[in-house]
Coordinates of N, CA and C in Angstrom, one line a residue:
Chain A
M1 N 0.2 -5.0 -19.9 CA 0.9 -5.5 -19.4 C 1.6 -4.1 -20.0
N2 N 1.7 -3.4 -19.3 CA 3.1 -2.7 -19.4 C 3.9 -2.4 -17.9
V3 N 4.9 -2.3 -19.6 CA 6.5 -1.9 -18.2 C 5.6 -0.9 -16.3
F4 N 5.5 -0.1 -16.6 CA 5.1 0.7 -15.2 C 4.5 -0.1 -15.0
R5 N 3.4 -0.9 -15.3 CA 2.8 -1.7 -14.5 C 3.4 -3.0 -13.7
L6 N 4.1 -3.7 -14.7 CA 4.5 -4.5 -14.1 C 5.9 -4.0 -12.9
A7 N 6.7 -2.6 -13.6 CA 7.6 -2.4 -11.8 C 6.6 -2.2 -11.0
G8 N 6.2 -1.9 -11.6 CA 5.2 -1.4 -9.8 C 4.9 -2.6 -9.0
D9 N 4.6 -3.5 -10.0 CA 4.1 -4.6 -8.9 C 4.6 -5.2 -8.5
L10 N 6.4 -5.6 -8.7 CA 7.6 -5.5 -8.8 C 7.9 -5.7 -7.3
S11 N 7.9 -3.9 -7.3 CA 8.1 -3.1 -6.5 C 7.3 -3.1 -5.0
H12 N 6.4 -3.2 -5.3 CA 4.9 -4.0 -4.5 C 5.4 -5.3 -3.5
L13 N 5.4 -6.3 -4.5 CA 6.3 -7.9 -4.3 C 7.7 -6.8 -3.4
L14 N 8.0 -5.8 -4.0 CA 9.5 -6.3 -2.3 C 9.7 -6.1 -2.0
A15 N 9.1 -4.9 -1.6 CA 8.1 -4.0 -0.2 C 8.2 -5.3 0.8
I16 N 6.7 -5.5 0.7 CA 6.5 -6.4 1.2 C 7.1 -7.9 1.9
I17 N 8.6 -8.3 0.7 CA 9.4 -9.5 0.5 C 10.2 -8.5 2.3
I18 N 10.5 -7.2 1.8 CA 11.5 -6.3 2.5 C 10.9 -6.6 3.8
L19 N 9.7 -6.1 4.2 CA 9.1 -5.9 5.3 C 9.0 -7.7 6.3
L20 N 8.8 -8.6 5.6 CA 8.9 -10.0 5.6 C 10.1 -9.9 6.8
L21 N 10.9 -9.9 5.2 CA 12.2 -10.2 5.7 C 13.2 -9.5 7.1
K22 N 12.9 -8.3 7.1 CA 13.7 -7.4 8.3 C 12.8 -7.7 9.7
I23 N 11.0 -8.3 9.8 CA 10.9 -8.6 10.8 C 11.3 -10.7 11.6
W24 N 11.8 -11.2 10.4 CA 12.1 -12.8 10.2 C 13.4 -12.5 10.7
K25 N 14.3 -12.2 9.7 CA 16.1 -12.4 10.6 C 16.1 -11.2 12.0
T26 N 15.6 -9.9 12.3 CA 16.1 -9.4 13.3 C 14.5 -10.0 13.9
R27 N 14.1 -10.9 14.5 CA 13.0 -11.1 14.9 C 12.7 -10.4 16.3
S28 N 11.6 -8.9 14.9 CA 11.8 -8.1 16.1 C 10.4 -7.0 14.2
C29 N 9.2 -6.4 15.0 CA 9.1 -5.4 15.0 C 8.4 -4.1 14.8
A30 N 10.1 -4.3 15.5 CA 10.1 -3.1 15.8 C 9.6 -2.1 14.7
G31 N 9.5 -0.5 15.1 CA 9.9 0.2 15.0 C 8.6 0.1 13.4
I32 N 7.8 -0.6 12.7 CA 6.9 -0.7 12.4 C 5.2 -0.8 13.1
S33 N 4.8 0.2 12.3 CA 3.1 0.4 13.0 C 2.6 -0.7 12.0
G34 N 2.4 -1.4 14.1 CA 1.2 -2.2 13.4 C -0.9 -2.0 12.1
R35 N -0.5 -0.9 13.4 CA -1.4 -0.2 12.5 C -1.8 0.1 11.0
S36 N -0.9 1.0 10.9 CA -1.6 0.7 8.9 C -0.2 -0.6 8.4
Q37 N 0.2 -1.5 9.1 CA -0.6 -3.4 8.8 C -2.3 -3.8 9.1
I38 N -2.3 -3.1 10.0 CA -3.8 -3.6 10.2 C -4.8 -3.1 9.0
L39 N -4.4 -1.0 8.6 CA -5.2 -1.1 7.5 C -4.6 -1.4 6.2
F40 N -3.6 -2.7 5.6 CA -3.1 -2.9 4.7 C -3.8 -3.7 4.0
A41 N -4.3 -4.8 5.0 CA -4.8 -5.8 5.6 C -6.2 -5.0 5.0
L42 N -7.2 -5.2 5.5 CA -8.0 -4.4 5.1 C -7.9 -3.7 3.7
V43 N -7.4 -3.0 2.5 CA -7.3 -3.2 1.2 C -7.6 -3.9 0.7
Y44 N -6.2 -5.1 0.7 CA -6.4 -6.4 0.3 C -7.6 -7.2 0.6
T45 N -7.7 -7.3 1.2 CA -8.9 -8.5 2.0 C -10.6 -7.5 1.2
T46 N -10.9 -6.3 0.8 CA -11.6 -6.2 0.7 C -11.3 -5.1 -1.0
R47 N -10.8 -5.5 -1.7 CA -10.1 -4.7 -3.1 C -10.2 -6.5 -3.5
Y48 N -9.7 -7.0 -3.5 CA -9.6 -8.5 -4.3 C -10.6 -10.1 -3.5
L49 N -11.6 -9.1 -3.0 CA -13.1 -10.3 -2.9 C -13.8 -11.0 -4.2
D50 N -13.2 -10.1 -5.1 CA -13.5 -10.2 -7.3 C -12.5 -11.6 -7.1
L51 N -11.6 -12.1 -6.5 CA -11.0 -13.5 -6.3 C -11.8 -14.7 -6.7
F52 N -12.9 -14.3 -5.9 CA -13.9 -15.4 -6.1 C -14.8 -15.4 -7.1
T53 N -14.7 -13.9 -7.9 CA -16.2 -13.4 -9.0 C -15.2 -13.5 -9.9
N54 N -14.3 -13.0 -10.8 CA -14.2 -13.3 -12.0 C -13.4 -13.6 -12.3
F55 N -12.3 -14.2 -13.0 CA -10.9 -15.0 -13.7 C -10.4 -13.9 -14.2
I56 N -9.3 -13.9 -14.2 CA -8.3 -12.7 -15.2 C -7.5 -12.9 -16.5
S57 N -6.4 -13.3 -14.4 CA -4.8 -14.3 -15.6 C -4.3 -15.0 -14.2
L58 N -3.9 -16.2 -14.4 CA -2.8 -16.2 -13.5 C -2.1 -15.4 -12.9
Y59 N -1.1 -14.8 -13.2 CA -0.5 -13.7 -13.1 C -1.4 -12.8 -11.5
N60 N -2.4 -12.5 -12.0 CA -3.2 -11.7 -11.0 C -4.2 -12.0 -10.1
S61 N -4.0 -13.3 -10.4 CA -4.9 -14.4 -9.1 C -3.6 -14.9 -8.2
V62 N -2.8 -15.5 -8.1 CA -1.2 -15.6 -7.0 C -1.5 -14.6 -7.2
M63 N -1.0 -13.2 -7.7 CA -0.5 -12.2 -6.6 C -1.3 -10.8 -5.9
K64 N -2.8 -11.5 -6.1 CA -3.7 -11.4 -4.6 C -3.8 -12.1 -4.3
V65 N -3.6 -13.2 -4.2 CA -3.9 -14.2 -3.0 C -2.3 -14.6 -2.0
F66 N -1.4 -13.2 -2.2 CA -0.6 -12.8 -2.2 C 0.4 -11.8 -1.5
F67 N -1.0 -10.7 -2.2 CA -1.4 -9.7 -1.2 C -1.6 -9.5 -0.2
I68 N -2.8 -10.4 -0.1 CA -3.2 -10.9 1.4 C -3.2 -11.9 2.2
S69 N -2.5 -12.6 2.1 CA -1.7 -14.0 3.1 C -0.5 -13.2 3.5
T70 N 0.3 -12.4 2.8 CA 1.4 -11.9 3.6 C 0.7 -10.1 4.7
S71 N -0.1 -9.7 4.2 CA -0.4 -9.2 4.6 C -1.1 -9.6 5.9
C72 N -2.1 -10.3 5.9 CA -2.4 -11.6 7.2 C -0.7 -11.9 8.0
A73 N -0.3 -12.7 7.2 CA 1.2 -13.0 8.5 C 2.4 -12.3 8.9
T74 N 2.0 -10.7 8.9 CA 2.3 -9.4 8.6 C 1.4 -9.2 10.3
I75 N 0.8 -8.9 10.4 CA 0.1 -9.0 11.7 C 0.5 -10.8 12.5
Y76 N 0.3 -11.1 12.1 CA 0.6 -12.5 12.9 C 2.3 -12.0 13.9
L77 N 2.4 -11.9 12.4 CA 4.6 -12.4 13.4 C 4.7 -10.6 14.4
M78 N 3.6 -9.6 13.8 CA 3.6 -8.1 15.0 C 2.8 -8.6 16.3
Y79 N 1.0 -9.9 15.6 CA 0.5 -8.7 16.8 C 1.1 -10.5 18.4
V80 N 1.1 -11.6 17.3 CA 1.4 -12.4 17.7 C 2.8 -13.0 18.6
K81 N 3.4 -13.7 17.3 CA 4.9 -14.4 17.0 C 5.9 -13.4 18.2
F82 N 6.2 -12.2 17.8 CA 7.1 -11.7 18.4 C 6.5 -9.7 19.0
K83 N 5.7 -9.8 19.5 CA 4.1 -9.1 20.0 C 4.9 -8.1 21.4
A84 N 6.0 -8.9 21.8 CA 7.3 -7.9 22.8 C 8.3 -7.3 21.9
T85 N 8.6 -7.1 21.1 CA 9.1 -6.4 20.7 C 8.1 -4.9 19.1
Y86 N 6.6 -5.1 19.2 CA 6.1 -4.3 19.2 C 6.1 -3.5 19.7
D87 N 6.5 -2.1 18.7 CA 7.2 -1.0 19.8 C 5.3 0.2 19.7
H88 N 4.3 -0.4 20.1 CA 2.6 0.0 20.5 C 2.1 1.9 21.2
N89 N 4.1 2.3 22.1 CA 4.1 3.5 22.5 C 4.4 4.5 21.8
H90 N 5.0 3.8 20.9 CA 5.0 4.9 19.5 C 3.9 4.8 17.9
D91 N 2.9 4.0 18.3 CA 2.6 3.5 16.7 C 0.8 4.3 18.0
T92 N 1.0 4.8 17.9 CA -0.9 6.4 18.0 C -1.5 6.0 17.1
F93 N -1.6 6.5 16.4 CA -1.7 7.6 16.0 C -3.7 7.1 14.8
R94 N -4.7 7.5 15.5 CA -6.3 7.2 15.9 C -6.7 7.6 14.0
I95 N -7.0 5.2 13.9 CA -7.2 4.7 12.5 C -8.8 4.7 12.4
G96 N -9.6 5.4 12.7 CA -11.1 6.2 13.1 C -11.2 7.1 12.6
F97 N -9.1 7.8 12.9 CA -9.6 9.6 11.5 C -9.8 8.9 9.9
L98 N -8.4 7.8 9.6 CA -9.0 7.7 8.1 C -10.6 7.3 7.8
L99 N -10.4 5.7 8.7 CA -11.3 5.1 8.6 C -12.8 5.1 7.9
I100 N -12.9 6.0 8.7 CA -14.7 6.5 9.1 C -15.1 7.6 7.5
P101 N -13.5 8.7 6.8 CA -13.5 9.3 5.8 C -14.0 9.1 5.2
V102 N -13.4 8.0 4.5 CA -12.7 6.7 3.5 C -13.8 5.8 3.1
T103 N -15.3 5.3 4.9 CA -15.8 4.5 4.3 C -16.7 5.3 3.2
I104 N -17.5 6.7 4.2 CA -18.3 7.4 3.9 C -18.4 7.9 2.2
L105 N -16.9 8.7 1.8 CA -16.4 8.9 0.7 C -16.7 7.4 -1.1
G106 N -16.2 6.0 0.3 CA -16.1 4.6 -1.1 C -17.8 4.7 -1.4
L107 N -18.5 5.6 -0.1 CA -20.4 4.7 0.2 C -20.6 6.7 -1.4
L108 N -20.2 6.9 -1.2 CA -20.8 7.7 -2.1 C -20.0 8.1 -3.1
I109 N -19.6 7.8 -3.7 CA -17.9 8.2 -4.9 C -17.9 7.3 -4.8
N110 N -18.5 6.2 -5.8 CA -18.1 4.7 -6.9 C -18.3 4.4 -7.7
H111 N -18.4 3.5 -8.9 CA -18.9 3.6 -9.9 C -20.4 2.6 -10.0
D112 N -21.1 1.9 -8.9 CA -22.1 1.1 -9.3 C -22.0 0.8 -7.4
F113 N -23.0 0.9 -7.2 CA -23.7 1.1 -6.0 C -23.7 -0.7 -5.6
T114 N -22.8 -1.6 -5.7 CA -22.8 -2.7 -5.7 C -21.6 -2.8 -4.0
P115 N -21.9 -3.5 -3.3 CA -21.3 -5.0 -1.8 C -19.7 -4.6 -2.4
L116 N -19.4 -5.6 -4.1 CA -18.1 -5.5 -4.5 C -17.3 -4.1 -4.6
E117 N -18.2 -3.9 -5.4 CA -18.3 -2.2 -6.4 C -17.2 -1.1 -5.2
V118 N -19.0 -1.5 -4.2 CA -18.3 -0.2 -2.3 C -17.1 -0.6 -2.1
L119 N -16.7 -1.4 -2.2 CA -15.7 -2.7 -1.3 C -14.1 -2.1 -2.0
W120 N -14.9 -2.1 -2.4 CA -13.0 -1.3 -4.2 C -13.0 -0.8 -3.9
T121 N -13.6 -0.1 -4.5 CA -13.4 1.6 -3.6 C -13.5 2.2 -2.5
F122 N -14.1 1.9 -1.6 CA -13.2 1.7 0.3 C -11.5 1.4 0.1
S123 N -10.9 0.5 -0.8 CA -10.0 0.1 -0.6 C -9.4 0.6 -1.1
I124 N -9.8 1.2 -2.3 CA -8.6 2.5 -3.2 C -8.0 3.8 -2.3
Y125 N -9.4 4.0 -1.8 CA -9.3 5.2 -0.6 C -8.4 5.5 0.5
L126 N -9.1 3.9 1.6 CA -7.8 3.5 2.6 C -6.7 3.0 2.5
E127 N -6.1 2.3 0.5 CA -4.6 2.5 0.6 C -3.4 4.2 0.6
S128 N -4.9 4.5 0.1 CA -3.9 5.6 -0.1 C -3.7 6.6 0.8
V129 N -4.3 6.7 2.2 CA -3.3 7.0 3.4 C -3.2 5.6 4.5
A130 N -3.3 4.4 3.9 CA -3.6 3.8 4.9 C -1.1 4.2 5.6
I131 N -0.8 4.3 4.9 CA -0.1 4.2 5.0 C 1.0 5.8 6.7
L132 N 0.2 6.1 6.7 CA 0.0 7.9 7.2 C 0.6 7.4 8.9
P133 N -0.3 6.2 9.7 CA 0.3 5.6 11.3 C 1.8 5.4 10.6
Q134 N 1.9 4.1 9.9 CA 3.9 5.0 9.6 C 4.7 5.7 9.8
L135 N 4.3 7.4 8.9 CA 4.8 7.9 8.4 C 4.3 8.5 9.3
F136 N 3.7 8.8 10.4 CA 3.1 9.1 12.1 C 4.3 8.7 13.1
M137 N 4.2 6.6 12.8 CA 5.6 7.0 14.4 C 6.8 7.0 13.6
V138 N 7.1 7.0 12.4 CA 8.5 7.5 12.1 C 8.9 8.8 12.5
S139 N 7.5 9.6 11.9 CA 8.6 10.9 13.0 C 8.2 11.4 14.1
K140 N 7.6 10.4 14.1 CA 7.7 11.1 16.2 C 8.5 9.9 17.1
T141 N 8.8 8.8 16.6 CA 10.7 8.5 16.8 C 11.3 9.4 16.4
G142 N 11.1 9.7 15.0 CA 12.7 11.4 14.5 C 13.8 10.5 13.3
D143 N 13.1 9.3 13.6 CA 14.2 8.2 13.1 C 13.4 6.4 12.1
A144 N 14.2 5.6 11.2 CA 13.7 4.6 10.8 C 15.1 3.8 10.2
E145 N 14.8 2.6 11.1 CA 15.6 1.2 10.0 C 16.1 2.0 8.7
T146 N 17.5 1.4 8.4 CA 17.5 1.5 7.2 C 16.5 0.6 6.2
I147 N 17.0 -0.5 6.3 CA 16.0 -1.2 6.2 C 14.6 -1.0 6.5
T148 N 14.1 -0.4 6.9 CA 12.5 0.2 7.1 C 12.2 1.3 6.1
S149 N 13.3 2.2 5.6 CA 13.4 3.3 4.3 C 13.4 2.8 3.2
H150 N 14.2 1.4 3.6 CA 13.8 -0.1 2.0 C 12.9 -0.3 2.2
Y151 N 11.2 -0.7 2.2 CA 11.0 -1.0 2.6 C 9.7 0.7 2.2
L152 N 10.4 1.6 3.2 CA 8.5 2.0 2.6 C 9.1 2.8 1.5
F153 N 10.1 3.6 0.7 CA 10.6 3.5 -0.4 C 10.0 2.9 -1.7
C154 N 10.3 1.4 -1.3 CA 9.2 0.6 -2.4 C 7.7 1.0 -2.5
L155 N 7.3 1.2 -1.5 CA 5.8 0.6 -0.6 C 5.2 2.3 -2.0
G156 N 6.5 2.5 -1.7 CA 5.2 4.6 -1.9 C 6.2 4.0 -4.0
L157 N 7.1 4.0 -3.7 CA 7.2 3.9 -5.4 C 7.1 3.4 -6.4
Y158 N 5.6 2.2 -5.5 CA 4.7 1.0 -6.6 C 3.9 2.1 -7.1
R159 N 3.2 2.6 -5.9 CA 1.7 3.5 -6.7 C 2.3 5.0 -7.3
A160 N 3.4 5.5 -7.1 CA 4.1 7.1 -9.0 C 4.3 5.7 -9.6
L161 N 5.1 4.9 -9.4 CA 5.5 3.4 -11.0 C 3.3 3.6 -11.8
Y162 N 3.0 3.0 -10.7 CA 1.2 2.7 -11.5 C 0.8 4.1 -11.8
I163 N 1.0 5.5 -11.7 CA 0.4 6.3 -12.1 C 1.4 6.8 -13.7
F164 N 2.7 6.3 -14.0 CA 3.1 6.4 -15.2 C 2.3 4.9 -15.8
N165 N 1.5 4.1 -15.7 CA 1.1 3.2 -16.4 C -0.6 3.6 -16.4
W166 N -0.9 4.6 -16.0 CA -2.0 4.6 -16.1 C -2.6 5.8 -17.1
I167 N -0.9 7.1 -17.2 CA -0.7 7.5 -18.6 C -1.0 6.3 -19.9
Y168 N 0.0 5.6 -19.3 CA 0.3 4.5 -20.9 C -1.4 4.7 -21.0
R169 N -1.6 3.9 -19.5 CA -3.0 3.1 -21.0 C -4.4 5.0 -20.9
Y170 N -4.0 5.5 -20.4 CA -5.0 6.5 -21.1 C -4.2 6.6 -22.7
Y171 N -2.9 6.8 -23.1 CA -2.4 7.3 -23.9 C -2.6 5.9 -25.5
F172 N -2.5 5.7 -24.7 CA -3.1 3.9 -25.8 C -3.5 2.8 -25.7
E173 N -4.4 2.7 -24.9 CA -5.8 2.3 -24.8 C -7.2 3.3 -24.0
G174 N -6.5 4.1 -24.0 CA -8.2 4.8 -24.2 C -8.7 4.7 -23.1
F175 N -8.3 4.4 -21.6 CA -8.4 4.0 -20.7 C -8.6 4.5 -19.1
Y176 N -8.9 5.0 -18.7 CA -8.7 5.4 -17.1 C -9.4 5.6 -16.3
D177 N -9.1 5.4 -15.1 CA -10.1 5.6 -14.3 C -9.6 5.9 -13.0
L178 N -10.8 7.7 -13.0 CA -10.4 8.8 -11.8 C -10.2 8.1 -11.0
I179 N -11.0 7.7 -10.0 CA -10.6 7.1 -8.5 C -9.4 6.2 -8.6
A180 N -8.6 6.1 -9.2 CA -7.7 4.7 -8.1 C -6.3 6.4 -8.4
I181 N -7.2 6.9 -10.2 CA -6.1 7.6 -10.5 C -5.5 9.2 -9.2
V182 N -7.1 9.9 -8.5 CA -7.4 10.4 -8.1 C -6.5 9.8 -6.7
A183 N -6.9 8.5 -6.0 CA -6.3 8.1 -4.7 C -4.5 7.9 -4.9
G184 N -3.8 7.7 -6.2 CA -2.9 7.7 -6.7 C -2.3 8.3 -6.2
V185 N -2.5 9.7 -6.6 CA -1.3 10.7 -7.2 C -2.0 11.0 -5.7
V186 N -3.4 11.0 -4.8 CA -3.0 11.6 -2.7 C -2.1 10.8 -2.3
Q187 N -2.1 9.1 -2.8 CA -1.0 8.4 -1.9 C 0.2 8.6 -2.5
T188 N 0.7 9.1 -3.5 CA 2.6 9.3 -4.3 C 2.7 10.5 -3.6
V189 N 1.5 11.7 -3.7 CA 2.0 12.6 -2.7 C 2.6 12.7 -1.9
L190 N 1.8 11.7 -0.3 CA 1.9 11.8 1.3 C 3.0 11.1 0.9
Y191 N 3.7 10.7 -0.3 CA 5.2 10.0 0.5 C 6.3 11.2 0.7
C192 N 6.0 11.8 -0.3 CA 7.2 13.0 -1.2 C 8.0 13.2 -0.1
D193 N 7.8 13.1 1.5 CA 8.8 14.1 1.9 C 9.5 12.7 2.7
F194 N 9.1 12.1 2.9 CA 10.2 10.2 2.7 C 10.6 10.1 1.5
F195 N 10.5 10.3 0.4 CA 11.0 10.0 -0.9 C 12.6 11.2 -0.5
Y196 N 12.4 12.3 0.0 CA 13.2 13.6 0.1 C 14.5 12.6 0.6
L197 N 13.7 12.7 1.9 CA 14.5 12.2 3.3 C 15.7 10.9 2.6
Y198 N 14.8 10.3 1.9 CA 15.7 8.8 1.5 C 16.6 9.1 0.3
V199 N 16.3 9.6 -0.7 CA 17.6 10.1 -1.1 C 18.5 10.8 -0.9
T200 N 18.3 11.8 -0.1 CA 19.8 12.7 0.3 C 19.8 12.3 2.0
R201 N 19.6 11.2 1.8 CA 20.3 10.3 3.7 C 20.3 8.8 3.5
V202 N 19.7 8.6 3.0 CA 20.1 6.6 3.6 C 20.5 6.7 1.9
I203 N 20.1 7.2 1.0 CA 20.9 6.4 -0.7 C 23.1 7.0 -0.5
K204 N 23.1 7.6 0.8 CA 24.0 7.9 0.7 C 25.3 7.1 1.8
G205 N 24.3 6.2 2.4 CA 24.7 5.6 3.1 C 24.5 6.0 4.7
K206 N 23.7 7.2 5.2 CA 23.8 7.8 6.5 C 22.2 6.7 6.7
A207 N 21.8 6.8 8.2 CA 20.6 6.7 9.0 C 19.6 7.5 9.0
L208 N 17.8 7.1 8.7 CA 17.4 8.0 7.8 C 16.8 8.9 10.2
K209 N 17.3 9.7 10.0 CA 17.1 10.6 10.8 C 16.4 12.2 10.1
L210 N 15.1 12.3 11.3 CA 15.4 13.2 10.5 C 15.4 15.1 11.6
P211 N 15.4 15.6 10.1 CA 16.3 17.1 11.1 C 14.9 17.9 12.0
A212 N 15.2 18.1 12.7 CA 15.5 18.2 14.6 C 14.5 19.8 14.6
Chain B
G1 N -15.5 -6.1 -19.8 CA -15.8 -3.9 -19.8 C -14.8 -3.2 -18.5
E2 N -15.1 -2.3 -18.8 CA -14.5 -1.2 -17.8 C -14.2 -1.8 -16.5
A3 N -14.9 -2.7 -15.7 CA -14.6 -3.2 -14.6 C -13.5 -4.1 -14.8
L4 N -13.7 -5.0 -16.0 CA -12.1 -5.6 -16.1 C -11.4 -5.1 -15.6
M5 N -11.0 -4.2 -16.3 CA -10.7 -3.6 -16.7 C -9.4 -2.7 -15.8
R6 N -10.4 -2.3 -14.7 CA -9.9 -1.8 -13.4 C -8.9 -3.0 -12.3
H7 N -10.6 -4.0 -12.3 CA -10.2 -5.7 -11.7 C -8.6 -6.4 -11.9
D8 N -8.5 -5.6 -13.5 CA -7.4 -6.2 -13.0 C -5.9 -6.2 -12.4
E9 N -6.2 -4.3 -12.5 CA -4.8 -3.4 -11.8 C -4.3 -4.5 -10.4
L10 N -3.9 -4.1 -9.8 CA -3.6 -4.3 -8.4 C -3.0 -3.6 -7.2

């Protein structure tokens, strides 16, 4: 565990707390892509199956359980409790376009052709693109609530911090995982446009409106 | 081993 890794995990944790608080306090999931949330739930459930096979640390297990349970809770809030506020007209990204290639890639390029490893790899690839329905939704409506943009910023920052963690681990532990690194870089690059808008607008107290 | 190092990350 290094400082980048810890900061990344905390940023990830904060993103999820912001999202749940936004939905709970405003009693609304307007502006949130249910499709991205389904993909994230799929990411966590397929990656953290190792909870049942090997124990790493209490920190590790607690975080994994947290990510799985909060992603299921988010889906419950969006599709059951606050269903009426779900903006499905703007949430139209076809997730099959992501799921099919990611499944094929997971089957072809993995560390080990075993169910657990293929699912782990699938999860890494899927996570890198899971935000696309959400970014598509923001670009379609042309804006995002400030709280939603804080959520997106923390979620994007988490993987960017992991890149520094991987650089650190490469130099100090001689460890690197090419699958995670390539997917993590792709994931971070997808947020770049959003990061630019966040820094130039939201930080200065303006709403996140996309240029026409 | 290496798999454990990967699975340590979240």
